[in-house]
Amino acid sequence: MTTISTPTELITAVPFLLNAAPEECLVFIALSEGAVALAVQAELPHAPELDGAEPYLAPLRESDIDQLLVLAYLPSDFSREKGDQIWEQLQRICEKIAPVKDFLIIHQGQWRSFLCKNQECCDPAGEPLPDIASSEFAAEHVFQGLVMPPLTPAPTEPRDLLALLDRARAEFERCEPSNRSKRGVIALLRLISHFTIKRELENQSLVADALIALTDIQVRDFGIGSHGDENLELHRELWRALLDSAPVGYRGPTATLLALVRYEGGDIEGAKRALERALTDDPHYSLAHLLQKTFAAGWPPEAFTTMRHQLHPKLEAELLG
């Protein structure tokens, strides 16, 4: 079962738990021993009169739960004064079922806790919603083969990619050496999650983190097998888009990954062109030289599929546990 520790983790988890993007609704998350046991979606009440017999509460009463999390996703014209009257009554009703651990209000791109009145930790005006598509939660679920519905893109400010690469490199180097590859794999999975959902790479921070991560050989090797058998075309698009985004000096690993998925998909000439781009960027990139010899020897594409099947599970277990 999923464990949720923070409000942003809760907001990120909801689309996966519902298998839908929530909009103008209530969401109840039932917890048992700290883990998610049940998720229920219901219509928003538009009047403060609640009698406690609402049908959406029945599954919660019937479940063996010890805490509740409540979220209200509001339309833009929803009155805060009217809403707070409803939420006070709804909280009292929910407390009769199980203690309410938190109650989040999501309104006009912001979230706030209805329960927390401490302005030092909970701004009454609200906090910006997290970028769900780029979150670690989303990355882990995409890695497991789960994809959430498309979401409204979170607003992002354009930022210089070279500056972001410098920041990402500094953060990567500050990380304990024993944890760098795992950190890099998480960065790569976040990028894959983002691209799986949106089919573009608008988030330059994710691009920078992934490009730096791919300079780690273990992360690059993880990327070789990250597509599985069902997402070859998706990853061909991803590596091409990432290669097109990469500045000089960062293209070798991505061009090599593109070469491999092209070759495995039967595009031999396209694979060779990708290797040429890798070696133009870094004439000493050893994997690109090795693959040039392998392609020239006429290895069948199926051989790379077999190799991926054998090596990727071992690398996954080593890096992610």
PDB file of C-alpha atoms in Angstrom:
ATOM      1  CA  MET A   1       0.000   0.000   0.000  1.00  0.00           C
ATOM      2  CA  THR A   2       1.069   3.595  -0.673  1.00  0.00           C
ATOM      3  CA  THR A   3       2.419   5.647   2.250  1.00  0.00           C
ATOM      4  CA  ILE A   4       1.897   9.440   2.229  1.00  0.00           C
ATOM      5  CA  SER A   5       3.955  11.723   4.467  1.00  0.00           C
ATOM      6  CA  THR A   6       3.421  15.335   3.316  1.00  0.00           C
ATOM      7  CA  PRO A   7       0.654  17.480   1.769  1.00  0.00           C
ATOM      8  CA  THR A   8       2.497  17.676  -1.563  1.00  0.00           C
ATOM      9  CA  GLU A   9       2.872  13.884  -1.616  1.00  0.00           C
ATOM     10  CA  LEU A  10      -0.868  13.646  -0.954  1.00  0.00           C
ATOM     11  CA  ILE A  11      -1.768  15.996  -3.819  1.00  0.00           C
ATOM     12  CA  THR A  12       0.623  14.137  -6.116  1.00  0.00           C
ATOM     13  CA  ALA A  13      -0.797  10.738  -5.177  1.00  0.00           C
ATOM     14  CA  VAL A  14      -4.485  11.530  -5.730  1.00  0.00           C
ATOM     15  CA  PRO A  15      -4.602  11.159  -9.568  1.00  0.00           C
ATOM     16  CA  PHE A  16      -2.934   7.748  -9.269  1.00  0.00           C
ATOM     17  CA  LEU A  17      -5.254   6.602  -6.484  1.00  0.00           C
ATOM     18  CA  LEU A  18      -8.356   7.678  -8.441  1.00  0.00           C
ATOM     19  CA  ASN A  19      -6.982   6.830 -11.890  1.00  0.00           C
ATOM     20  CA  ALA A  20      -8.349  10.233 -12.909  1.00  0.00           C
ATOM     21  CA  ALA A  21      -7.454  13.890 -12.573  1.00  0.00           C
ATOM     22  CA  PRO A  22      -9.664  15.328  -9.786  1.00  0.00           C
ATOM     23  CA  GLU A  23     -11.735  18.385 -10.660  1.00  0.00           C
ATOM     24  CA  GLU A  24     -14.458  20.140  -8.624  1.00  0.00           C
ATOM     25  CA  CYS A  25     -14.907  17.278  -6.186  1.00  0.00           C
ATOM     26  CA  LEU A  26     -14.193  15.949  -2.719  1.00  0.00           C
ATOM     27  CA  VAL A  27     -11.623  13.205  -2.237  1.00  0.00           C
ATOM     28  CA  PHE A  28     -11.392  11.051   0.890  1.00  0.00           C
ATOM     29  CA  ILE A  29      -8.256   8.974   1.515  1.00  0.00           C
ATOM     30  CA  ALA A  30      -8.660   6.332   4.218  1.00  0.00           C
ATOM     31  CA  LEU A  31      -5.499   5.273   6.050  1.00  0.00           C
ATOM     32  CA  SER A  32      -4.838   2.028   7.869  1.00  0.00           C
ATOM     33  CA  GLU A  33      -1.605   1.841   9.875  1.00  0.00           C
ATOM     34  CA  GLY A  34      -0.309   4.840   7.937  1.00  0.00           C
ATOM     35  CA  ALA A  35      -0.866   3.386   4.460  1.00  0.00           C
ATOM     36  CA  VAL A  36      -3.626   4.127   1.955  1.00  0.00           C
ATOM     37  CA  ALA A  37      -6.469   1.636   2.278  1.00  0.00           C
ATOM     38  CA  LEU A  38      -9.203   3.334   0.236  1.00  0.00           C
ATOM     39  CA  ALA A  39      -9.791   6.401  -1.947  1.00  0.00           C
ATOM     40  CA  VAL A  40     -13.304   7.787  -2.504  1.00  0.00           C
ATOM     41  CA  GLN A  41     -14.330  10.631  -4.832  1.00  0.00           C
ATOM     42  CA  ALA A  42     -17.581  12.558  -4.302  1.00  0.00           C
ATOM     43  CA  GLU A  43     -19.413  15.612  -5.614  1.00  0.00           C
ATOM     44  CA  LEU A  44     -18.824  18.937  -3.913  1.00  0.00           C
ATOM     45  CA  PRO A  45     -21.567  19.970  -1.482  1.00  0.00           C
ATOM     46  CA  HIS A  46     -22.934  23.401  -2.415  1.00  0.00           C
ATOM     47  CA  ALA A  47     -24.879  24.013   0.796  1.00  0.00           C
ATOM     48  CA  PRO A  48     -23.625  23.906   4.388  1.00  0.00           C
ATOM     49  CA  GLU A  49     -26.381  21.534   5.512  1.00  0.00           C
ATOM     50  CA  LEU A  50     -24.848  18.049   5.804  1.00  0.00           C
ATOM     51  CA  ASP A  51     -26.649  15.382   7.788  1.00  0.00           C
ATOM     52  CA  GLY A  52     -23.857  12.812   8.002  1.00  0.00           C
ATOM     53  CA  ALA A  53     -25.791  10.281   5.924  1.00  0.00           C
ATOM     54  CA  GLU A  54     -24.198  11.213   2.598  1.00  0.00           C
ATOM     55  CA  PRO A  55     -23.775   8.039   0.498  1.00  0.00           C
ATOM     56  CA  TYR A  56     -20.097   8.698  -0.198  1.00  0.00           C
ATOM     57  CA  LEU A  57     -19.378   8.274   3.523  1.00  0.00           C
ATOM     58  CA  ALA A  58     -20.718   4.703   3.620  1.00  0.00           C
ATOM     59  CA  PRO A  59     -17.560   3.002   2.243  1.00  0.00           C
ATOM     60  CA  LEU A  60     -15.475   4.886   4.797  1.00  0.00           C
ATOM     61  CA  ARG A  61     -17.642   3.703   7.678  1.00  0.00           C
ATOM     62  CA  GLU A  62     -17.462   0.126   6.446  1.00  0.00           C
ATOM     63  CA  SER A  63     -13.650   0.105   6.199  1.00  0.00           C
ATOM     64  CA  ASP A  64     -11.231  -0.742   8.984  1.00  0.00           C
ATOM     65  CA  ILE A  65      -9.399   2.598   9.026  1.00  0.00           C
ATOM     66  CA  ASP A  66      -7.679   4.690  11.671  1.00  0.00           C
ATOM     67  CA  GLN A  67      -7.240   8.078   9.933  1.00  0.00           C
ATOM     68  CA  LEU A  68      -8.727  10.145   7.112  1.00  0.00           C
ATOM     69  CA  LEU A  69      -7.264  12.622   4.650  1.00  0.00           C
ATOM     70  CA  VAL A  70      -9.733  14.966   2.958  1.00  0.00           C
ATOM     71  CA  LEU A  71      -9.208  17.135  -0.115  1.00  0.00           C
ATOM     72  CA  ALA A  72     -11.625  19.633  -1.663  1.00  0.00           C
ATOM     73  CA  TYR A  73     -10.960  20.586  -5.300  1.00  0.00           C
ATOM     74  CA  LEU A  74     -12.868  23.835  -5.840  1.00  0.00           C
ATOM     75  CA  PRO A  75     -14.022  25.755  -8.927  1.00  0.00           C
ATOM     76  CA  SER A  76     -12.504  29.214  -9.345  1.00  0.00           C
ATOM     77  CA  ASP A  77     -15.706  31.030  -8.290  1.00  0.00           C
ATOM     78  CA  PHE A  78     -16.195  29.056  -5.062  1.00  0.00           C
ATOM     79  CA  SER A  79     -16.669  31.381  -2.070  1.00  0.00           C
ATOM     80  CA  ARG A  80     -14.117  30.841   0.688  1.00  0.00           C
ATOM     81  CA  GLU A  81     -16.509  32.081   3.397  1.00  0.00           C
ATOM     82  CA  LYS A  82     -19.261  29.695   2.309  1.00  0.00           C
ATOM     83  CA  GLY A  83     -16.744  26.902   1.866  1.00  0.00           C
ATOM     84  CA  ASP A  84     -15.293  27.204   5.353  1.00  0.00           C
ATOM     85  CA  GLN A  85     -18.775  26.711   6.841  1.00  0.00           C
ATOM     86  CA  ILE A  86     -19.175  23.513   4.829  1.00  0.00           C
ATOM     87  CA  TRP A  87     -15.687  22.247   5.685  1.00  0.00           C
ATOM     88  CA  GLU A  88     -16.216  22.754   9.418  1.00  0.00           C
ATOM     89  CA  GLN A  89     -19.334  20.615   9.311  1.00  0.00           C
ATOM     90  CA  LEU A  90     -17.743  18.020   7.023  1.00  0.00           C
ATOM     91  CA  GLN A  91     -14.757  17.754   9.337  1.00  0.00           C
ATOM     92  CA  ARG A  92     -17.031  17.108  12.332  1.00  0.00           C
ATOM     93  CA  ILE A  93     -18.837  14.362  10.428  1.00  0.00           C
ATOM     94  CA  CYS A  94     -15.576  12.759   9.298  1.00  0.00           C
ATOM     95  CA  GLU A  95     -14.156  12.841  12.830  1.00  0.00           C
ATOM     96  CA  LYS A  96     -17.002  10.512  13.863  1.00  0.00           C
ATOM     97  CA  ILE A  97     -15.614   7.967  11.377  1.00  0.00           C
ATOM     98  CA  ALA A  98     -11.882   8.431  12.043  1.00  0.00           C
ATOM     99  CA  PRO A  99      -9.546  11.261  13.072  1.00  0.00           C
ATOM    100  CA  VAL A 100      -8.889  13.659  10.195  1.00  0.00           C
ATOM    101  CA  LYS A 101      -5.116  13.824   9.722  1.00  0.00           C
ATOM    102  CA  ASP A 102      -5.319  16.712   7.249  1.00  0.00           C
ATOM    103  CA  PHE A 103      -7.878  18.576   5.154  1.00  0.00           C
ATOM    104  CA  LEU A 104      -6.535  20.313   2.059  1.00  0.00           C
ATOM    105  CA  ILE A 105      -8.314  22.954   0.003  1.00  0.00           C
ATOM    106  CA  ILE A 106      -7.213  23.175  -3.656  1.00  0.00           C
ATOM    107  CA  HIS A 107      -8.329  26.406  -5.314  1.00  0.00           C
ATOM    108  CA  GLN A 108      -7.042  28.506  -8.231  1.00  0.00           C
ATOM    109  CA  GLY A 109      -3.704  26.739  -8.532  1.00  0.00           C
ATOM    110  CA  GLN A 110      -2.979  26.894  -4.787  1.00  0.00           C
ATOM    111  CA  TRP A 111      -3.422  24.523  -1.865  1.00  0.00           C
ATOM    112  CA  ARG A 112      -3.867  25.279   1.837  1.00  0.00           C
ATOM    113  CA  SER A 113      -4.530  23.234   4.933  1.00  0.00           C
ATOM    114  CA  PHE A 114      -7.958  23.888   6.430  1.00  0.00           C
ATOM    115  CA  LEU A 115      -6.779  22.441   9.750  1.00  0.00           C
ATOM    116  CA  CYS A 116      -3.449  24.201  10.218  1.00  0.00           C
ATOM    117  CA  LYS A 117      -3.844  27.744  11.560  1.00  0.00           C
ATOM    118  CA  ASN A 118      -0.129  28.383  12.141  1.00  0.00           C
ATOM    119  CA  GLN A 119       0.771  31.052   9.587  1.00  0.00           C
ATOM    120  CA  GLU A 120       4.498  30.364  10.009  1.00  0.00           C
ATOM    121  CA  CYS A 121       4.160  26.935   8.405  1.00  0.00           C
ATOM    122  CA  CYS A 122       0.843  27.251   6.538  1.00  0.00           C
ATOM    123  CA  ASP A 123       0.308  30.410   4.516  1.00  0.00           C
ATOM    124  CA  PRO A 124      -3.448  31.195   4.659  1.00  0.00           C
ATOM    125  CA  ALA A 125      -3.201  32.424   1.059  1.00  0.00           C
ATOM    126  CA  GLY A 126      -2.021  28.960   0.046  1.00  0.00           C
ATOM    127  CA  GLU A 127       1.021  27.348  -1.567  1.00  0.00           C
ATOM    128  CA  PRO A 128       1.567  26.633  -5.288  1.00  0.00           C
ATOM    129  CA  LEU A 129       0.468  23.189  -6.409  1.00  0.00           C
ATOM    130  CA  PRO A 130       3.314  20.717  -7.001  1.00  0.00           C
ATOM    131  CA  ASP A 131       4.272  19.702 -10.540  1.00  0.00           C
ATOM    132  CA  ILE A 132       2.725  16.245 -10.390  1.00  0.00           C
ATOM    133  CA  ALA A 133       4.079  15.053 -13.737  1.00  0.00           C
ATOM    134  CA  SER A 134       7.653  15.688 -12.598  1.00  0.00           C
ATOM    135  CA  SER A 135       7.377  14.267  -9.079  1.00  0.00           C
ATOM    136  CA  GLU A 136       9.243  11.277  -7.679  1.00  0.00           C
ATOM    137  CA  PHE A 137       5.851   9.643  -6.981  1.00  0.00           C
ATOM    138  CA  ALA A 138       4.964   9.884 -10.672  1.00  0.00           C
ATOM    139  CA  ALA A 139       8.388   8.608 -11.678  1.00  0.00           C
ATOM    140  CA  GLU A 140       8.065   5.535  -9.483  1.00  0.00           C
ATOM    141  CA  HIS A 141       4.592   4.746 -10.822  1.00  0.00           C
ATOM    142  CA  VAL A 142       5.593   5.177 -14.452  1.00  0.00           C
ATOM    143  CA  PHE A 143       8.520   2.855 -13.764  1.00  0.00           C
ATOM    144  CA  GLN A 144       5.965   0.302 -12.536  1.00  0.00           C
ATOM    145  CA  GLY A 145       3.963   0.689 -15.760  1.00  0.00           C
ATOM    146  CA  LEU A 146       1.229   2.969 -14.378  1.00  0.00           C
ATOM    147  CA  VAL A 147       0.361   6.211 -16.167  1.00  0.00           C
ATOM    148  CA  MET A 148      -1.987   8.876 -14.814  1.00  0.00           C
ATOM    149  CA  PRO A 149      -4.341  10.965 -16.951  1.00  0.00           C
ATOM    150  CA  PRO A 150      -2.952  14.125 -18.606  1.00  0.00           C
ATOM    151  CA  LEU A 151      -2.907  17.102 -16.269  1.00  0.00           C
ATOM    152  CA  THR A 152      -3.034  20.833 -16.810  1.00  0.00           C
ATOM    153  CA  PRO A 153       0.606  21.895 -17.125  1.00  0.00           C
ATOM    154  CA  ALA A 154       2.013  23.665 -14.090  1.00  0.00           C
ATOM    155  CA  PRO A 155       3.205  27.170 -15.015  1.00  0.00           C
ATOM    156  CA  THR A 156       6.967  27.347 -15.361  1.00  0.00           C
ATOM    157  CA  GLU A 157       9.298  30.247 -15.958  1.00  0.00           C
ATOM    158  CA  PRO A 158      11.786  29.892 -18.816  1.00  0.00           C
ATOM    159  CA  ARG A 159      15.256  29.375 -17.414  1.00  0.00           C
ATOM    160  CA  ASP A 160      18.674  29.163 -19.030  1.00  0.00           C
ATOM    161  CA  LEU A 161      19.590  25.505 -19.554  1.00  0.00           C
ATOM    162  CA  LEU A 162      23.332  26.040 -19.099  1.00  0.00           C
ATOM    163  CA  ALA A 163      22.744  27.650 -15.697  1.00  0.00           C
ATOM    164  CA  LEU A 164      20.475  24.767 -14.731  1.00  0.00           C
ATOM    165  CA  LEU A 165      23.132  22.279 -15.844  1.00  0.00           C
ATOM    166  CA  ASP A 166      25.664  23.995 -13.583  1.00  0.00           C
ATOM    167  CA  ARG A 167      23.232  23.779 -10.664  1.00  0.00           C
ATOM    168  CA  ALA A 168      22.396  20.128 -11.380  1.00  0.00           C
ATOM    169  CA  ARG A 169      26.083  19.205 -11.629  1.00  0.00           C
ATOM    170  CA  ALA A 170      26.855  20.914  -8.313  1.00  0.00           C
ATOM    171  CA  GLU A 171      23.985  19.091  -6.580  1.00  0.00           C
ATOM    172  CA  PHE A 172      25.036  15.771  -8.102  1.00  0.00           C
ATOM    173  CA  GLU A 173      28.630  16.230  -6.937  1.00  0.00           C
ATOM    174  CA  ARG A 174      27.509  17.148  -3.410  1.00  0.00           C
ATOM    175  CA  CYS A 175      25.641  13.854  -3.163  1.00  0.00           C
ATOM    176  CA  GLU A 176      27.403  10.985  -1.391  1.00  0.00           C
ATOM    177  CA  PRO A 177      29.279   8.970  -4.068  1.00  0.00           C
ATOM    178  CA  SER A 178      27.499   5.774  -3.001  1.00  0.00           C
ATOM    179  CA  ASN A 179      24.111   7.424  -3.668  1.00  0.00           C
ATOM    180  CA  ARG A 180      24.867   9.278  -6.888  1.00  0.00           C
ATOM    181  CA  SER A 181      23.741   6.564  -9.283  1.00  0.00           C
ATOM    182  CA  LYS A 182      20.460   6.058  -7.423  1.00  0.00           C
ATOM    183  CA  ARG A 183      19.867   9.812  -7.387  1.00  0.00           C
ATOM    184  CA  GLY A 184      20.600   9.871 -11.107  1.00  0.00           C
ATOM    185  CA  VAL A 185      18.167   7.049 -11.838  1.00  0.00           C
ATOM    186  CA  ILE A 186      15.415   8.907  -9.965  1.00  0.00           C
ATOM    187  CA  ALA A 187      16.169  12.022 -12.047  1.00  0.00           C
ATOM    188  CA  LEU A 188      15.947   9.942 -15.214  1.00  0.00           C
ATOM    189  CA  LEU A 189      12.669   8.334 -14.125  1.00  0.00           C
ATOM    190  CA  ARG A 190      11.214  11.777 -13.424  1.00  0.00           C
ATOM    191  CA  LEU A 191      12.053  12.820 -16.962  1.00  0.00           C
ATOM    192  CA  ILE A 192      10.532   9.618 -18.383  1.00  0.00           C
ATOM    193  CA  SER A 193       7.389  10.201 -16.308  1.00  0.00           C
ATOM    194  CA  HIS A 194       7.108  13.789 -17.538  1.00  0.00           C
ATOM    195  CA  PHE A 195       7.553  12.773 -21.176  1.00  0.00           C
ATOM    196  CA  THR A 196       5.176   9.807 -20.899  1.00  0.00           C
ATOM    197  CA  ILE A 197       2.403  12.137 -19.761  1.00  0.00           C
ATOM    198  CA  LYS A 198       3.091  15.283 -21.789  1.00  0.00           C
ATOM    199  CA  ARG A 199       5.057  14.063 -24.831  1.00  0.00           C
ATOM    200  CA  GLU A 200       7.373  17.076 -24.650  1.00  0.00           C
ATOM    201  CA  LEU A 201      10.266  18.388 -22.558  1.00  0.00           C
ATOM    202  CA  GLU A 202       9.150  21.838 -21.437  1.00  0.00           C
ATOM    203  CA  ASN A 203      10.575  21.460 -17.916  1.00  0.00           C
ATOM    204  CA  GLN A 204      14.181  22.584 -18.303  1.00  0.00           C
ATOM    205  CA  SER A 205      15.096  21.622 -14.734  1.00  0.00           C
ATOM    206  CA  LEU A 206      14.178  18.011 -15.462  1.00  0.00           C
ATOM    207  CA  VAL A 207      16.164  18.117 -18.698  1.00  0.00           C
ATOM    208  CA  ALA A 208      19.233  19.450 -16.876  1.00  0.00           C
ATOM    209  CA  ASP A 209      18.967  16.885 -14.077  1.00  0.00           C
ATOM    210  CA  ALA A 210      18.673  14.034 -16.590  1.00  0.00           C
ATOM    211  CA  LEU A 211      21.572  15.220 -18.760  1.00  0.00           C
ATOM    212  CA  ILE A 212      23.846  15.413 -15.717  1.00  0.00           C
ATOM    213  CA  ALA A 213      22.582  12.047 -14.443  1.00  0.00           C
ATOM    214  CA  LEU A 214      23.398  10.388 -17.777  1.00  0.00           C
ATOM    215  CA  THR A 215      27.060  11.314 -17.363  1.00  0.00           C
ATOM    216  CA  ASP A 216      27.063   8.547 -14.719  1.00  0.00           C
ATOM    217  CA  ILE A 217      27.741   5.235 -16.495  1.00  0.00           C
ATOM    218  CA  GLN A 218      25.338   3.235 -14.310  1.00  0.00           C
ATOM    219  CA  VAL A 219      22.522   5.703 -14.957  1.00  0.00           C
ATOM    220  CA  ARG A 220      23.203   5.568 -18.689  1.00  0.00           C
ATOM    221  CA  ASP A 221      23.176   1.760 -18.570  1.00  0.00           C
ATOM    222  CA  PHE A 222      19.892   1.883 -16.652  1.00  0.00           C
ATOM    223  CA  GLY A 223      18.529   4.088 -19.434  1.00  0.00           C
ATOM    224  CA  ILE A 224      19.430   1.421 -21.993  1.00  0.00           C
ATOM    225  CA  GLY A 225      16.824  -0.928 -20.539  1.00  0.00           C
ATOM    226  CA  SER A 226      14.345   1.566 -19.115  1.00  0.00           C
ATOM    227  CA  HIS A 227      11.808   1.220 -21.943  1.00  0.00           C
ATOM    228  CA  GLY A 228      10.973  -2.475 -21.489  1.00  0.00           C
ATOM    229  CA  ASP A 229       9.355  -4.209 -24.457  1.00  0.00           C
ATOM    230  CA  GLU A 230       6.230  -2.078 -24.663  1.00  0.00           C
ATOM    231  CA  ASN A 231       7.623   1.468 -24.835  1.00  0.00           C
ATOM    232  CA  LEU A 232      10.298   1.306 -27.526  1.00  0.00           C
ATOM    233  CA  GLU A 233       8.664   3.987 -29.691  1.00  0.00           C
ATOM    234  CA  LEU A 234       8.053   6.258 -26.695  1.00  0.00           C
ATOM    235  CA  HIS A 235      11.718   6.109 -25.720  1.00  0.00           C
ATOM    236  CA  ARG A 236      12.826   6.676 -29.289  1.00  0.00           C
ATOM    237  CA  GLU A 237      10.848   9.936 -29.191  1.00  0.00           C
ATOM    238  CA  LEU A 238      12.180  10.757 -25.714  1.00  0.00           C
ATOM    239  CA  TRP A 239      15.869  10.288 -26.525  1.00  0.00           C
ATOM    240  CA  ARG A 240      15.461  12.219 -29.773  1.00  0.00           C
ATOM    241  CA  ALA A 241      13.789  15.113 -27.923  1.00  0.00           C
ATOM    242  CA  LEU A 242      16.426  15.073 -25.178  1.00  0.00           C
ATOM    243  CA  LEU A 243      19.227  14.977 -27.743  1.00  0.00           C
ATOM    244  CA  ASP A 244      17.718  17.967 -29.530  1.00  0.00           C
ATOM    245  CA  SER A 245      17.637  19.829 -26.191  1.00  0.00           C
ATOM    246  CA  ALA A 246      21.184  18.942 -25.136  1.00  0.00           C
ATOM    247  CA  PRO A 247      23.928  21.546 -25.576  1.00  0.00           C
ATOM    248  CA  VAL A 248      27.385  20.670 -26.890  1.00  0.00           C
ATOM    249  CA  GLY A 249      29.240  18.465 -24.436  1.00  0.00           C
ATOM    250  CA  TYR A 250      26.126  16.664 -23.172  1.00  0.00           C
ATOM    251  CA  ARG A 251      25.004  14.790 -26.287  1.00  0.00           C
ATOM    252  CA  GLY A 252      27.122  11.635 -26.176  1.00  0.00           C
ATOM    253  CA  PRO A 253      25.096   9.512 -23.707  1.00  0.00           C
ATOM    254  CA  THR A 254      21.699  10.516 -25.117  1.00  0.00           C
ATOM    255  CA  ALA A 255      22.758  10.009 -28.740  1.00  0.00           C
ATOM    256  CA  THR A 256      24.030   6.546 -27.787  1.00  0.00           C
ATOM    257  CA  LEU A 257      20.719   5.665 -26.110  1.00  0.00           C
ATOM    258  CA  LEU A 258      18.908   6.852 -29.233  1.00  0.00           C
ATOM    259  CA  ALA A 259      21.189   4.675 -31.374  1.00  0.00           C
ATOM    260  CA  LEU A 260      20.354   1.606 -29.295  1.00  0.00           C
ATOM    261  CA  VAL A 261      16.562   1.995 -29.419  1.00  0.00           C
ATOM    262  CA  ARG A 262      16.720   2.714 -33.147  1.00  0.00           C
ATOM    263  CA  TYR A 263      18.838  -0.374 -33.762  1.00  0.00           C
ATOM    264  CA  GLU A 264      16.606  -2.571 -31.608  1.00  0.00           C
ATOM    265  CA  GLY A 265      13.619  -1.250 -33.572  1.00  0.00           C
ATOM    266  CA  GLY A 266      15.260  -2.162 -36.887  1.00  0.00           C
ATOM    267  CA  ASP A 267      16.327   1.347 -37.973  1.00  0.00           C
ATOM    268  CA  ILE A 268      19.961   0.441 -38.637  1.00  0.00           C
ATOM    269  CA  GLU A 269      20.887   3.559 -40.617  1.00  0.00           C
ATOM    270  CA  GLY A 270      19.207   5.841 -38.079  1.00  0.00           C
ATOM    271  CA  ALA A 271      21.177   4.109 -35.325  1.00  0.00           C
ATOM    272  CA  LYS A 272      24.446   4.730 -37.166  1.00  0.00           C
ATOM    273  CA  ARG A 273      23.600   8.415 -37.612  1.00  0.00           C
ATOM    274  CA  ALA A 274      22.907   8.734 -33.886  1.00  0.00           C
ATOM    275  CA  LEU A 275      26.325   7.240 -33.097  1.00  0.00           C
ATOM    276  CA  GLU A 276      27.930   9.763 -35.427  1.00  0.00           C
ATOM    277  CA  ARG A 277      26.274  12.540 -33.406  1.00  0.00           C
ATOM    278  CA  ALA A 278      27.592  10.998 -30.186  1.00  0.00           C
ATOM    279  CA  LEU A 279      31.158  10.878 -31.514  1.00  0.00           C
ATOM    280  CA  THR A 280      30.950  14.371 -32.984  1.00  0.00           C
ATOM    281  CA  ASP A 281      30.114  15.603 -29.493  1.00  0.00           C
ATOM    282  CA  ASP A 282      32.700  13.392 -27.758  1.00  0.00           C
ATOM    283  CA  PRO A 283      35.211  11.656 -30.076  1.00  0.00           C
ATOM    284  CA  HIS A 284      36.386   9.479 -27.165  1.00  0.00           C
ATOM    285  CA  TYR A 285      32.959   8.221 -26.018  1.00  0.00           C
ATOM    286  CA  SER A 286      33.814   4.542 -25.540  1.00  0.00           C
ATOM    287  CA  LEU A 287      30.325   3.025 -25.717  1.00  0.00           C
ATOM    288  CA  ALA A 288      29.667   4.745 -29.044  1.00  0.00           C
ATOM    289  CA  HIS A 289      32.908   3.277 -30.448  1.00  0.00           C
ATOM    290  CA  LEU A 290      31.960  -0.181 -29.152  1.00  0.00           C
ATOM    291  CA  LEU A 291      28.501   0.030 -30.712  1.00  0.00           C
ATOM    292  CA  GLN A 292      29.950   1.149 -34.039  1.00  0.00           C
ATOM    293  CA  LYS A 293      31.971  -2.069 -34.153  1.00  0.00           C
ATOM    294  CA  THR A 294      28.975  -4.127 -33.022  1.00  0.00           C
ATOM    295  CA  PHE A 295      26.658  -2.616 -35.645  1.00  0.00           C
ATOM    296  CA  ALA A 296      29.308  -3.089 -38.346  1.00  0.00           C
ATOM    297  CA  ALA A 297      29.609  -6.760 -37.366  1.00  0.00           C
ATOM    298  CA  GLY A 298      25.922  -7.192 -38.174  1.00  0.00           C
ATOM    299  CA  TRP A 299      24.558  -8.108 -34.772  1.00  0.00           C
ATOM    300  CA  PRO A 300      20.816  -8.794 -35.078  1.00  0.00           C
ATOM    301  CA  PRO A 301      18.523  -6.329 -33.254  1.00  0.00           C
ATOM    302  CA  GLU A 302      17.129  -9.243 -31.249  1.00  0.00           C
ATOM    303  CA  ALA A 303      20.525  -9.686 -29.611  1.00  0.00           C
ATOM    304  CA  PHE A 304      20.152  -6.282 -27.956  1.00  0.00           C
ATOM    305  CA  THR A 305      16.671  -7.201 -26.734  1.00  0.00           C
ATOM    306  CA  THR A 306      18.057 -10.377 -25.153  1.00  0.00           C
ATOM    307  CA  MET A 307      20.951  -8.488 -23.565  1.00  0.00           C
ATOM    308  CA  ARG A 308      18.538  -5.907 -22.133  1.00  0.00           C
ATOM    309  CA  HIS A 309      16.334  -8.640 -20.664  1.00  0.00           C
ATOM    310  CA  GLN A 310      19.351 -10.157 -18.932  1.00  0.00           C
ATOM    311  CA  LEU A 311      21.094  -7.046 -17.638  1.00  0.00           C
ATOM    312  CA  HIS A 312      18.394  -4.514 -16.765  1.00  0.00           C
ATOM    313  CA  PRO A 313      16.737  -6.446 -13.889  1.00  0.00           C
ATOM    314  CA  LYS A 314      20.153  -6.835 -12.225  1.00  0.00           C
ATOM    315  CA  LEU A 315      20.911  -3.139 -12.582  1.00  0.00           C
ATOM    316  CA  GLU A 316      17.450  -2.196 -11.334  1.00  0.00           C
ATOM    317  CA  ALA A 317      17.879  -4.352  -8.233  1.00  0.00           C
ATOM    318  CA  GLU A 318      21.335  -2.906  -7.575  1.00  0.00           C
ATOM    319  CA  LEU A 319      20.322   0.746  -7.938  1.00  0.00           C
ATOM    320  CA  LEU A 320      16.753   0.799  -6.643  1.00  0.00           C
ATOM    321  CA  GLY A 321      16.733  -2.180  -4.289  1.00  0.00           C
TER     322      GLY A 321
END
